[in-house]
């Protein structure tokens, strides 16, 4: 059996605004992703609130389908979201703990799942300027660059998602903020996500 070699970013690779601009330009050529983002923006604008089960169920199902967030039963997730007290005011205020609350869902009386990637995407599509998206490709890029440059004092280990179950989504957001500050990047969370996601797909897929 042939052992697959690990993939790495190019030696000396640095995140810059020039690199971000290059990847953002390339993103506009990805027809399916551009169309999906446009459709989600329209959907979430049409249903901005999160207290009506029908509206939330449509948003959850569409987001899960477009971005393959691996939720096999969307109904319990929608029910969880609708049942969160003051969810809309917490979204508008950028409450980081809301991602943790949405992520942890009781699928049955004996099973609880944690959907961090989905929860960050759900909040981001409502308030993109407050919630950076958590994605496996993004984590791989952050992990490698931090091993080399130490842009954050927070750990990005092999069990990063497990660490969030204890420390919360605020840890991830702090890492993203540290990343942007260290490399002097002046962009939005949405732009950074599109850049890091494509970079991760290029080198770690």
JSON list of N, CA and C in Angstrom, two decimals, residues 94-162:
[
{"chain": "A", "resi": 94, "resn": "UNK", "atom": "N", "xyz": [-23.76, 40.16, 17.63]},
{"chain": "A", "resi": 94, "resn": "UNK", "atom": "CA", "xyz": [-22.53, 39.41, 17.38]},
{"chain": "A", "resi": 94, "resn": "UNK", "atom": "C", "xyz": [-22.11, 38.53, 18.54]},
{"chain": "A", "resi": 95, "resn": "UNK", "atom": "N", "xyz": [-23.07, 38.03, 19.28]},
{"chain": "A", "resi": 95, "resn": "UNK", "atom": "CA", "xyz": [-22.80, 37.18, 20.44]},
{"chain": "A", "resi": 95, "resn": "UNK", "atom": "C", "xyz": [-22.12, 35.88, 20.00]},
{"chain": "A", "resi": 96, "resn": "UNK", "atom": "N", "xyz": [-20.85, 35.74, 20.34]},
{"chain": "A", "resi": 96, "resn": "UNK", "atom": "CA", "xyz": [-20.07, 34.58, 19.90]},
{"chain": "A", "resi": 96, "resn": "UNK", "atom": "C", "xyz": [-20.59, 33.28, 20.49]},
{"chain": "A", "resi": 97, "resn": "UNK", "atom": "N", "xyz": [-21.17, 33.34, 21.68]},
{"chain": "A", "resi": 97, "resn": "UNK", "atom": "CA", "xyz": [-21.64, 32.11, 22.32]},
{"chain": "A", "resi": 97, "resn": "UNK", "atom": "C", "xyz": [-22.86, 31.53, 21.61]},
{"chain": "A", "resi": 98, "resn": "UNK", "atom": "N", "xyz": [-23.47, 32.31, 20.74]},
{"chain": "A", "resi": 98, "resn": "UNK", "atom": "CA", "xyz": [-24.62, 31.81, 20.00]},
{"chain": "A", "resi": 98, "resn": "UNK", "atom": "C", "xyz": [-24.23, 30.66, 19.09]},
{"chain": "A", "resi": 99, "resn": "UNK", "atom": "N", "xyz": [-23.03, 30.73, 18.53]},
{"chain": "A", "resi": 99, "resn": "UNK", "atom": "CA", "xyz": [-22.54, 29.63, 17.66]},
{"chain": "A", "resi": 99, "resn": "UNK", "atom": "C", "xyz": [-22.46, 28.34, 18.46]},
{"chain": "A", "resi": 100, "resn": "UNK", "atom": "N", "xyz": [-21.98, 28.43, 19.69]},
{"chain": "A", "resi": 100, "resn": "UNK", "atom": "CA", "xyz": [-21.91, 27.24, 20.55]},
{"chain": "A", "resi": 100, "resn": "UNK", "atom": "C", "xyz": [-23.30, 26.68, 20.84]},
{"chain": "A", "resi": 101, "resn": "UNK", "atom": "N", "xyz": [-24.25, 27.58, 21.08]},
{"chain": "A", "resi": 101, "resn": "UNK", "atom": "CA", "xyz": [-25.61, 27.14, 21.39]},
{"chain": "A", "resi": 101, "resn": "UNK", "atom": "C", "xyz": [-26.27, 26.45, 20.20]},
{"chain": "A", "resi": 102, "resn": "UNK", "atom": "N", "xyz": [-26.06, 27.00, 19.00]},
{"chain": "A", "resi": 102, "resn": "UNK", "atom": "CA", "xyz": [-26.64, 26.40, 17.80]},
{"chain": "A", "resi": 102, "resn": "UNK", "atom": "C", "xyz": [-25.97, 25.08, 17.46]},
{"chain": "A", "resi": 103, "resn": "UNK", "atom": "N", "xyz": [-24.66, 25.01, 17.69]},
{"chain": "A", "resi": 103, "resn": "UNK", "atom": "CA", "xyz": [-23.88, 23.84, 17.26]},
{"chain": "A", "resi": 103, "resn": "UNK", "atom": "C", "xyz": [-24.29, 22.56, 17.98]},
{"chain": "A", "resi": 104, "resn": "UNK", "atom": "N", "xyz": [-24.63, 22.65, 19.25]},
{"chain": "A", "resi": 104, "resn": "UNK", "atom": "CA", "xyz": [-24.91, 21.45, 20.05]},
{"chain": "A", "resi": 104, "resn": "UNK", "atom": "C", "xyz": [-26.39, 21.10, 19.97]},
{"chain": "A", "resi": 105, "resn": "UNK", "atom": "N", "xyz": [-26.68, 19.98, 19.31]},
{"chain": "A", "resi": 105, "resn": "UNK", "atom": "CA", "xyz": [-28.07, 19.60, 19.03]},
{"chain": "A", "resi": 105, "resn": "UNK", "atom": "C", "xyz": [-28.36, 18.19, 19.53]},
{"chain": "A", "resi": 106, "resn": "UNK", "atom": "N", "xyz": [-29.45, 18.03, 20.24]},
{"chain": "A", "resi": 106, "resn": "UNK", "atom": "CA", "xyz": [-29.89, 16.69, 20.67]},
{"chain": "A", "resi": 106, "resn": "UNK", "atom": "C", "xyz": [-30.65, 16.04, 19.52]},
{"chain": "A", "resi": 107, "resn": "UNK", "atom": "N", "xyz": [-30.04, 15.06, 18.90]},
{"chain": "A", "resi": 107, "resn": "UNK", "atom": "CA", "xyz": [-30.67, 14.35, 17.79]},
{"chain": "A", "resi": 107, "resn": "UNK", "atom": "C", "xyz": [-31.72, 13.38, 18.30]},
{"chain": "A", "resi": 108, "resn": "UNK", "atom": "N", "xyz": [-31.45, 12.80, 19.45]},
{"chain": "A", "resi": 108, "resn": "UNK", "atom": "CA", "xyz": [-32.41, 11.90, 20.10]},
{"chain": "A", "resi": 108, "resn": "UNK", "atom": "C", "xyz": [-32.18, 11.99, 21.60]},
{"chain": "A", "resi": 109, "resn": "UNK", "atom": "N", "xyz": [-32.94, 11.22, 22.35]},
{"chain": "A", "resi": 109, "resn": "UNK", "atom": "CA", "xyz": [-32.80, 11.26, 23.81]},
{"chain": "A", "resi": 109, "resn": "UNK", "atom": "C", "xyz": [-31.44, 10.77, 24.28]},
{"chain": "A", "resi": 110, "resn": "UNK", "atom": "N", "xyz": [-30.74, 10.04, 23.41]},
{"chain": "A", "resi": 110, "resn": "UNK", "atom": "CA", "xyz": [-29.45, 9.47, 23.80]},
{"chain": "A", "resi": 110, "resn": "UNK", "atom": "C", "xyz": [-28.28, 9.95, 22.96]},
{"chain": "A", "resi": 111, "resn": "UNK", "atom": "N", "xyz": [-28.54, 10.87, 22.04]},
{"chain": "A", "resi": 111, "resn": "UNK", "atom": "CA", "xyz": [-27.46, 11.29, 21.13]},
{"chain": "A", "resi": 111, "resn": "UNK", "atom": "C", "xyz": [-27.45, 12.81, 20.95]},
{"chain": "A", "resi": 112, "resn": "UNK", "atom": "N", "xyz": [-26.27, 13.40, 21.17]},
{"chain": "A", "resi": 112, "resn": "UNK", "atom": "CA", "xyz": [-26.06, 14.83, 20.94]},
{"chain": "A", "resi": 112, "resn": "UNK", "atom": "C", "xyz": [-24.94, 15.01, 19.92]},
{"chain": "A", "resi": 113, "resn": "UNK", "atom": "N", "xyz": [-25.18, 15.84, 18.93]},
{"chain": "A", "resi": 113, "resn": "UNK", "atom": "CA", "xyz": [-24.19, 16.13, 17.90]},
{"chain": "A", "resi": 113, "resn": "UNK", "atom": "C", "xyz": [-23.73, 17.57, 18.03]},
{"chain": "A", "resi": 114, "resn": "UNK", "atom": "N", "xyz": [-22.50, 17.83, 17.56]},
{"chain": "A", "resi": 114, "resn": "UNK", "atom": "CA", "xyz": [-21.96, 19.19, 17.58]},
{"chain": "A", "resi": 114, "resn": "UNK", "atom": "C", "xyz": [-21.61, 19.58, 16.14]},
{"chain": "A", "resi": 115, "resn": "UNK", "atom": "N", "xyz": [-22.32, 20.57, 15.62]},
{"chain": "A", "resi": 115, "resn": "UNK", "atom": "CA", "xyz": [-22.14, 21.00, 14.23]},
{"chain": "A", "resi": 115, "resn": "UNK", "atom": "C", "xyz": [-21.53, 22.40, 14.18]},
{"chain": "A", "resi": 116, "resn": "UNK", "atom": "N", "xyz": [-20.24, 22.50, 14.49]},
{"chain": "A", "resi": 116, "resn": "UNK", "atom": "CA", "xyz": [-19.61, 23.82, 14.56]},
{"chain": "A", "resi": 116, "resn": "UNK", "atom": "C", "xyz": [-19.53, 24.51, 13.20]},
{"chain": "A", "resi": 117, "resn": "UNK", "atom": "N", "xyz": [-19.17, 23.77, 12.18]},
{"chain": "A", "resi": 117, "resn": "UNK", "atom": "CA", "xyz": [-19.06, 24.38, 10.86]},
{"chain": "A", "resi": 117, "resn": "UNK", "atom": "C", "xyz": [-20.41, 24.93, 10.41]},
{"chain": "A", "resi": 118, "resn": "UNK", "atom": "N", "xyz": [-21.46, 24.13, 10.57]},
{"chain": "A", "resi": 118, "resn": "UNK", "atom": "CA", "xyz": [-22.79, 24.58, 10.20]},
{"chain": "A", "resi": 118, "resn": "UNK", "atom": "C", "xyz": [-23.20, 25.82, 11.00]},
{"chain": "A", "resi": 119, "resn": "UNK", "atom": "N", "xyz": [-23.01, 25.77, 12.31]},
{"chain": "A", "resi": 119, "resn": "UNK", "atom": "CA", "xyz": [-23.44, 26.87, 13.17]},
{"chain": "A", "resi": 119, "resn": "UNK", "atom": "C", "xyz": [-22.75, 28.18, 12.80]},
{"chain": "A", "resi": 120, "resn": "UNK", "atom": "N", "xyz": [-21.46, 28.11, 12.49]},
{"chain": "A", "resi": 120, "resn": "UNK", "atom": "CA", "xyz": [-20.74, 29.33, 12.10]},
{"chain": "A", "resi": 120, "resn": "UNK", "atom": "C", "xyz": [-21.25, 29.85, 10.77]},
{"chain": "A", "resi": 121, "resn": "UNK", "atom": "N", "xyz": [-21.56, 28.94, 9.85]},
{"chain": "A", "resi": 121, "resn": "UNK", "atom": "CA", "xyz": [-22.09, 29.35, 8.54]},
{"chain": "A", "resi": 121, "resn": "UNK", "atom": "C", "xyz": [-23.49, 29.96, 8.69]},
{"chain": "A", "resi": 122, "resn": "UNK", "atom": "N", "xyz": [-24.30, 29.37, 9.56]},
{"chain": "A", "resi": 122, "resn": "UNK", "atom": "CA", "xyz": [-25.66, 29.87, 9.76]},
{"chain": "A", "resi": 122, "resn": "UNK", "atom": "C", "xyz": [-25.62, 31.30, 10.30]},
{"chain": "A", "resi": 123, "resn": "UNK", "atom": "N", "xyz": [-24.78, 31.53, 11.29]},
{"chain": "A", "resi": 123, "resn": "UNK", "atom": "CA", "xyz": [-24.67, 32.88, 11.85]},
{"chain": "A", "resi": 123, "resn": "UNK", "atom": "C", "xyz": [-24.03, 33.84, 10.86]},
{"chain": "A", "resi": 124, "resn": "UNK", "atom": "N", "xyz": [-23.04, 33.38, 10.14]},
{"chain": "A", "resi": 124, "resn": "UNK", "atom": "CA", "xyz": [-22.35, 34.23, 9.17]},
{"chain": "A", "resi": 124, "resn": "UNK", "atom": "C", "xyz": [-23.28, 34.71, 8.06]},
{"chain": "A", "resi": 125, "resn": "UNK", "atom": "N", "xyz": [-24.18, 33.83, 7.62]},
{"chain": "A", "resi": 125, "resn": "UNK", "atom": "CA", "xyz": [-25.08, 34.23, 6.54]},
{"chain": "A", "resi": 125, "resn": "UNK", "atom": "C", "xyz": [-26.14, 35.23, 7.00]},
{"chain": "A", "resi": 126, "resn": "UNK", "atom": "N", "xyz": [-26.29, 35.38, 8.31]},
{"chain": "A", "resi": 126, "resn": "UNK", "atom": "CA", "xyz": [-27.14, 36.44, 8.84]},
{"chain": "A", "resi": 126, "resn": "UNK", "atom": "C", "xyz": [-26.34, 37.72, 9.06]},
{"chain": "A", "resi": 127, "resn": "UNK", "atom": "N", "xyz": [-25.19, 37.59, 9.74]},
{"chain": "A", "resi": 127, "resn": "UNK", "atom": "CA", "xyz": [-24.36, 38.74, 10.11]},
{"chain": "A", "resi": 127, "resn": "UNK", "atom": "C", "xyz": [-22.90, 38.44, 9.73]},
{"chain": "A", "resi": 128, "resn": "UNK", "atom": "N", "xyz": [-22.54, 38.55, 8.46]},
{"chain": "A", "resi": 128, "resn": "UNK", "atom": "CA", "xyz": [-21.19, 38.16, 8.00]},
{"chain": "A", "resi": 128, "resn": "UNK", "atom": "C", "xyz": [-20.06, 38.93, 8.64]},
{"chain": "A", "resi": 129, "resn": "UNK", "atom": "N", "xyz": [-20.30, 40.15, 9.08]},
{"chain": "A", "resi": 129, "resn": "UNK", "atom": "CA", "xyz": [-19.23, 40.96, 9.67]},
{"chain": "A", "resi": 129, "resn": "UNK", "atom": "C", "xyz": [-18.91, 40.60, 11.11]},
{"chain": "A", "resi": 130, "resn": "UNK", "atom": "N", "xyz": [-19.69, 39.69, 11.69]},
{"chain": "A", "resi": 130, "resn": "UNK", "atom": "CA", "xyz": [-19.47, 39.33, 13.09]},
{"chain": "A", "resi": 130, "resn": "UNK", "atom": "C", "xyz": [-19.05, 37.88, 13.30]},
{"chain": "A", "resi": 131, "resn": "UNK", "atom": "N", "xyz": [-19.28, 37.03, 12.30]},
{"chain": "A", "resi": 131, "resn": "UNK", "atom": "CA", "xyz": [-19.05, 35.60, 12.50]},
{"chain": "A", "resi": 131, "resn": "UNK", "atom": "C", "xyz": [-18.18, 34.99, 11.39]},
{"chain": "A", "resi": 132, "resn": "UNK", "atom": "N", "xyz": [-16.87, 34.82, 11.63]},
{"chain": "A", "resi": 132, "resn": "UNK", "atom": "CA", "xyz": [-16.05, 34.12, 10.65]},
{"chain": "A", "resi": 132, "resn": "UNK", "atom": "C", "xyz": [-16.45, 32.65, 10.56]},
{"chain": "A", "resi": 133, "resn": "UNK", "atom": "N", "xyz": [-16.37, 32.09, 9.36]},
{"chain": "A", "resi": 133, "resn": "UNK", "atom": "CA", "xyz": [-16.81, 30.71, 9.13]},
{"chain": "A", "resi": 133, "resn": "UNK", "atom": "C", "xyz": [-15.70, 29.71, 9.47]},
{"chain": "A", "resi": 134, "resn": "UNK", "atom": "N", "xyz": [-16.10, 28.68, 10.18]},
{"chain": "A", "resi": 134, "resn": "UNK", "atom": "CA", "xyz": [-15.18, 27.61, 10.55]},
{"chain": "A", "resi": 134, "resn": "UNK", "atom": "C", "xyz": [-15.29, 26.51, 9.50]},
{"chain": "A", "resi": 135, "resn": "UNK", "atom": "N", "xyz": [-14.14, 26.13, 8.92]},
{"chain": "A", "resi": 135, "resn": "UNK", "atom": "CA", "xyz": [-14.12, 25.14, 7.85]},
{"chain": "A", "resi": 135, "resn": "UNK", "atom": "C", "xyz": [-12.86, 24.30, 7.98]},
{"chain": "A", "resi": 136, "resn": "UNK", "atom": "N", "xyz": [-12.93, 23.03, 7.58]},
{"chain": "A", "resi": 136, "resn": "UNK", "atom": "CA", "xyz": [-11.78, 22.13, 7.75]},
{"chain": "A", "resi": 136, "resn": "UNK", "atom": "C", "xyz": [-10.57, 22.57, 6.94]},
{"chain": "A", "resi": 137, "resn": "UNK", "atom": "N", "xyz": [-10.78, 23.09, 5.73]},
{"chain": "A", "resi": 137, "resn": "UNK", "atom": "CA", "xyz": [-9.65, 23.57, 4.93]},
{"chain": "A", "resi": 137, "resn": "UNK", "atom": "C", "xyz": [-9.02, 24.80, 5.57]},
{"chain": "A", "resi": 138, "resn": "UNK", "atom": "N", "xyz": [-9.85, 25.67, 6.11]},
{"chain": "A", "resi": 138, "resn": "UNK", "atom": "CA", "xyz": [-9.34, 26.88, 6.77]},
{"chain": "A", "resi": 138, "resn": "UNK", "atom": "C", "xyz": [-8.50, 26.49, 7.97]},
{"chain": "A", "resi": 139, "resn": "UNK", "atom": "N", "xyz": [-8.97, 25.52, 8.75]},
{"chain": "A", "resi": 139, "resn": "UNK", "atom": "CA", "xyz": [-8.23, 25.08, 9.93]},
{"chain": "A", "resi": 139, "resn": "UNK", "atom": "C", "xyz": [-6.87, 24.53, 9.56]},
{"chain": "A", "resi": 140, "resn": "UNK", "atom": "N", "xyz": [-6.80, 23.79, 8.46]},
{"chain": "A", "resi": 140, "resn": "UNK", "atom": "CA", "xyz": [-5.51, 23.23, 8.03]},
{"chain": "A", "resi": 140, "resn": "UNK", "atom": "C", "xyz": [-4.52, 24.32, 7.66]},
{"chain": "A", "resi": 141, "resn": "UNK", "atom": "N", "xyz": [-4.99, 25.36, 7.00]},
{"chain": "A", "resi": 141, "resn": "UNK", "atom": "CA", "xyz": [-4.12, 26.49, 6.65]},
{"chain": "A", "resi": 141, "resn": "UNK", "atom": "C", "xyz": [-3.65, 27.19, 7.91]},
{"chain": "A", "resi": 142, "resn": "UNK", "atom": "N", "xyz": [-4.57, 27.48, 8.81]},
{"chain": "A", "resi": 142, "resn": "UNK", "atom": "CA", "xyz": [-4.23, 28.17, 10.05]},
{"chain": "A", "resi": 142, "resn": "UNK", "atom": "C", "xyz": [-3.23, 27.36, 10.87]},
{"chain": "A", "resi": 143, "resn": "UNK", "atom": "N", "xyz": [-3.45, 26.06, 10.93]},
{"chain": "A", "resi": 143, "resn": "UNK", "atom": "CA", "xyz": [-2.58, 25.19, 11.72]},
{"chain": "A", "resi": 143, "resn": "UNK", "atom": "C", "xyz": [-1.15, 25.23, 11.19]},
{"chain": "A", "resi": 144, "resn": "UNK", "atom": "N", "xyz": [-0.98, 25.09, 9.88]},
{"chain": "A", "resi": 144, "resn": "UNK", "atom": "CA", "xyz": [0.37, 25.07, 9.32]},
{"chain": "A", "resi": 144, "resn": "UNK", "atom": "C", "xyz": [1.08, 26.40, 9.48]},
{"chain": "A", "resi": 145, "resn": "UNK", "atom": "N", "xyz": [0.38, 27.49, 9.20]},
{"chain": "A", "resi": 145, "resn": "UNK", "atom": "CA", "xyz": [1.01, 28.81, 9.31]},
{"chain": "A", "resi": 145, "resn": "UNK", "atom": "C", "xyz": [1.36, 29.14, 10.76]},
{"chain": "A", "resi": 146, "resn": "UNK", "atom": "N", "xyz": [0.52, 28.67, 11.69]},
{"chain": "A", "resi": 146, "resn": "UNK", "atom": "CA", "xyz": [0.83, 28.95, 13.10]},
{"chain": "A", "resi": 146, "resn": "UNK", "atom": "C", "xyz": [2.02, 28.13, 13.59]},
{"chain": "A", "resi": 147, "resn": "UNK", "atom": "N", "xyz": [2.19, 26.94, 13.06]},
{"chain": "A", "resi": 147, "resn": "UNK", "atom": "CA", "xyz": [3.35, 26.14, 13.42]},
{"chain": "A", "resi": 147, "resn": "UNK", "atom": "C", "xyz": [4.64, 26.85, 13.02]},
{"chain": "A", "resi": 148, "resn": "UNK", "atom": "N", "xyz": [4.59, 27.56, 11.91]},
{"chain": "A", "resi": 148, "resn": "UNK", "atom": "CA", "xyz": [5.78, 28.26, 11.41]},
{"chain": "A", "resi": 148, "resn": "UNK", "atom": "C", "xyz": [5.94, 29.66, 12.01]},
{"chain": "A", "resi": 149, "resn": "UNK", "atom": "N", "xyz": [4.84, 30.44, 12.01]},
{"chain": "A", "resi": 149, "resn": "UNK", "atom": "CA", "xyz": [4.94, 31.86, 12.34]},
{"chain": "A", "resi": 149, "resn": "UNK", "atom": "C", "xyz": [4.48, 32.22, 13.75]},
{"chain": "A", "resi": 150, "resn": "UNK", "atom": "N", "xyz": [3.76, 31.30, 14.41]},
{"chain": "A", "resi": 150, "resn": "UNK", "atom": "CA", "xyz": [3.26, 31.57, 15.77]},
{"chain": "A", "resi": 150, "resn": "UNK", "atom": "C", "xyz": [2.46, 32.87, 15.81]},
{"chain": "A", "resi": 151, "resn": "UNK", "atom": "N", "xyz": [1.49, 32.99, 14.91]},
{"chain": "A", "resi": 151, "resn": "UNK", "atom": "CA", "xyz": [0.70, 34.22, 14.85]},
{"chain": "A", "resi": 151, "resn": "UNK", "atom": "C", "xyz": [-0.31, 34.33, 16.00]},
{"chain": "A", "resi": 152, "resn": "UNK", "atom": "N", "xyz": [-0.56, 33.22, 16.70]},
{"chain": "A", "resi": 152, "resn": "UNK", "atom": "CA", "xyz": [-1.45, 33.24, 17.85]},
{"chain": "A", "resi": 152, "resn": "UNK", "atom": "C", "xyz": [-0.89, 32.33, 18.94]},
{"chain": "A", "resi": 153, "resn": "UNK", "atom": "N", "xyz": [-1.19, 32.68, 20.18]},
{"chain": "A", "resi": 153, "resn": "UNK", "atom": "CA", "xyz": [-0.74, 31.85, 21.31]},
{"chain": "A", "resi": 153, "resn": "UNK", "atom": "C", "xyz": [-1.73, 30.72, 21.59]},
{"chain": "A", "resi": 154, "resn": "UNK", "atom": "N", "xyz": [-2.89, 30.75, 20.92]},
{"chain": "A", "resi": 154, "resn": "UNK", "atom": "CA", "xyz": [-3.89, 29.72, 21.10]},
{"chain": "A", "resi": 154, "resn": "UNK", "atom": "C", "xyz": [-3.52, 28.47, 20.29]},
{"chain": "A", "resi": 155, "resn": "UNK", "atom": "N", "xyz": [-3.82, 27.31, 20.81]},
{"chain": "A", "resi": 155, "resn": "UNK", "atom": "CA", "xyz": [-3.43, 26.07, 20.15]},
{"chain": "A", "resi": 155, "resn": "UNK", "atom": "C", "xyz": [-4.36, 25.74, 18.99]},
{"chain": "A", "resi": 156, "resn": "UNK", "atom": "N", "xyz": [-3.76, 25.23, 17.90]},
{"chain": "A", "resi": 156, "resn": "UNK", "atom": "CA", "xyz": [-4.52, 24.74, 16.75]},
{"chain": "A", "resi": 156, "resn": "UNK", "atom": "C", "xyz": [-4.01, 23.32, 16.49]},
{"chain": "A", "resi": 157, "resn": "UNK", "atom": "N", "xyz": [-4.40, 22.41, 17.35]},
{"chain": "A", "resi": 157, "resn": "UNK", "atom": "CA", "xyz": [-3.89, 21.05, 17.27]},
{"chain": "A", "resi": 157, "resn": "UNK", "atom": "C", "xyz": [-4.72, 20.15, 16.39]},
{"chain": "A", "resi": 158, "resn": "UNK", "atom": "N", "xyz": [-4.38, 18.85, 16.40]},
{"chain": "A", "resi": 158, "resn": "UNK", "atom": "CA", "xyz": [-5.06, 17.87, 15.56]},
{"chain": "A", "resi": 158, "resn": "UNK", "atom": "C", "xyz": [-6.51, 17.66, 15.99]},
{"chain": "A", "resi": 159, "resn": "UNK", "atom": "N", "xyz": [-6.81, 17.96, 17.25]},
{"chain": "A", "resi": 159, "resn": "UNK", "atom": "CA", "xyz": [-8.18, 17.80, 17.76]},
{"chain": "A", "resi": 159, "resn": "UNK", "atom": "C", "xyz": [-8.79, 19.17, 18.05]},
{"chain": "A", "resi": 160, "resn": "UNK", "atom": "N", "xyz": [-8.66, 20.05, 17.07]},
{"chain": "A", "resi": 160, "resn": "UNK", "atom": "CA", "xyz": [-9.09, 21.44, 17.25]},
{"chain": "A", "resi": 160, "resn": "UNK", "atom": "C", "xyz": [-10.58, 21.55, 17.55]},
{"chain": "A", "resi": 161, "resn": "UNK", "atom": "N", "xyz": [-11.40, 20.81, 16.80]},
{"chain": "A", "resi": 161, "resn": "UNK", "atom": "CA", "xyz": [-12.85, 20.87, 17.02]},
{"chain": "A", "resi": 161, "resn": "UNK", "atom": "C", "xyz": [-13.20, 20.42, 18.44]},
{"chain": "A", "resi": 162, "resn": "UNK", "atom": "N", "xyz": [-12.51, 19.39, 18.91]},
{"chain": "A", "resi": 162, "resn": "UNK", "atom": "CA", "xyz": [-12.76, 18.92, 20.27]},
{"chain": "A", "resi": 162, "resn": "UNK", "atom": "C", "xyz": [-12.43, 20.01, 21.29]}
]
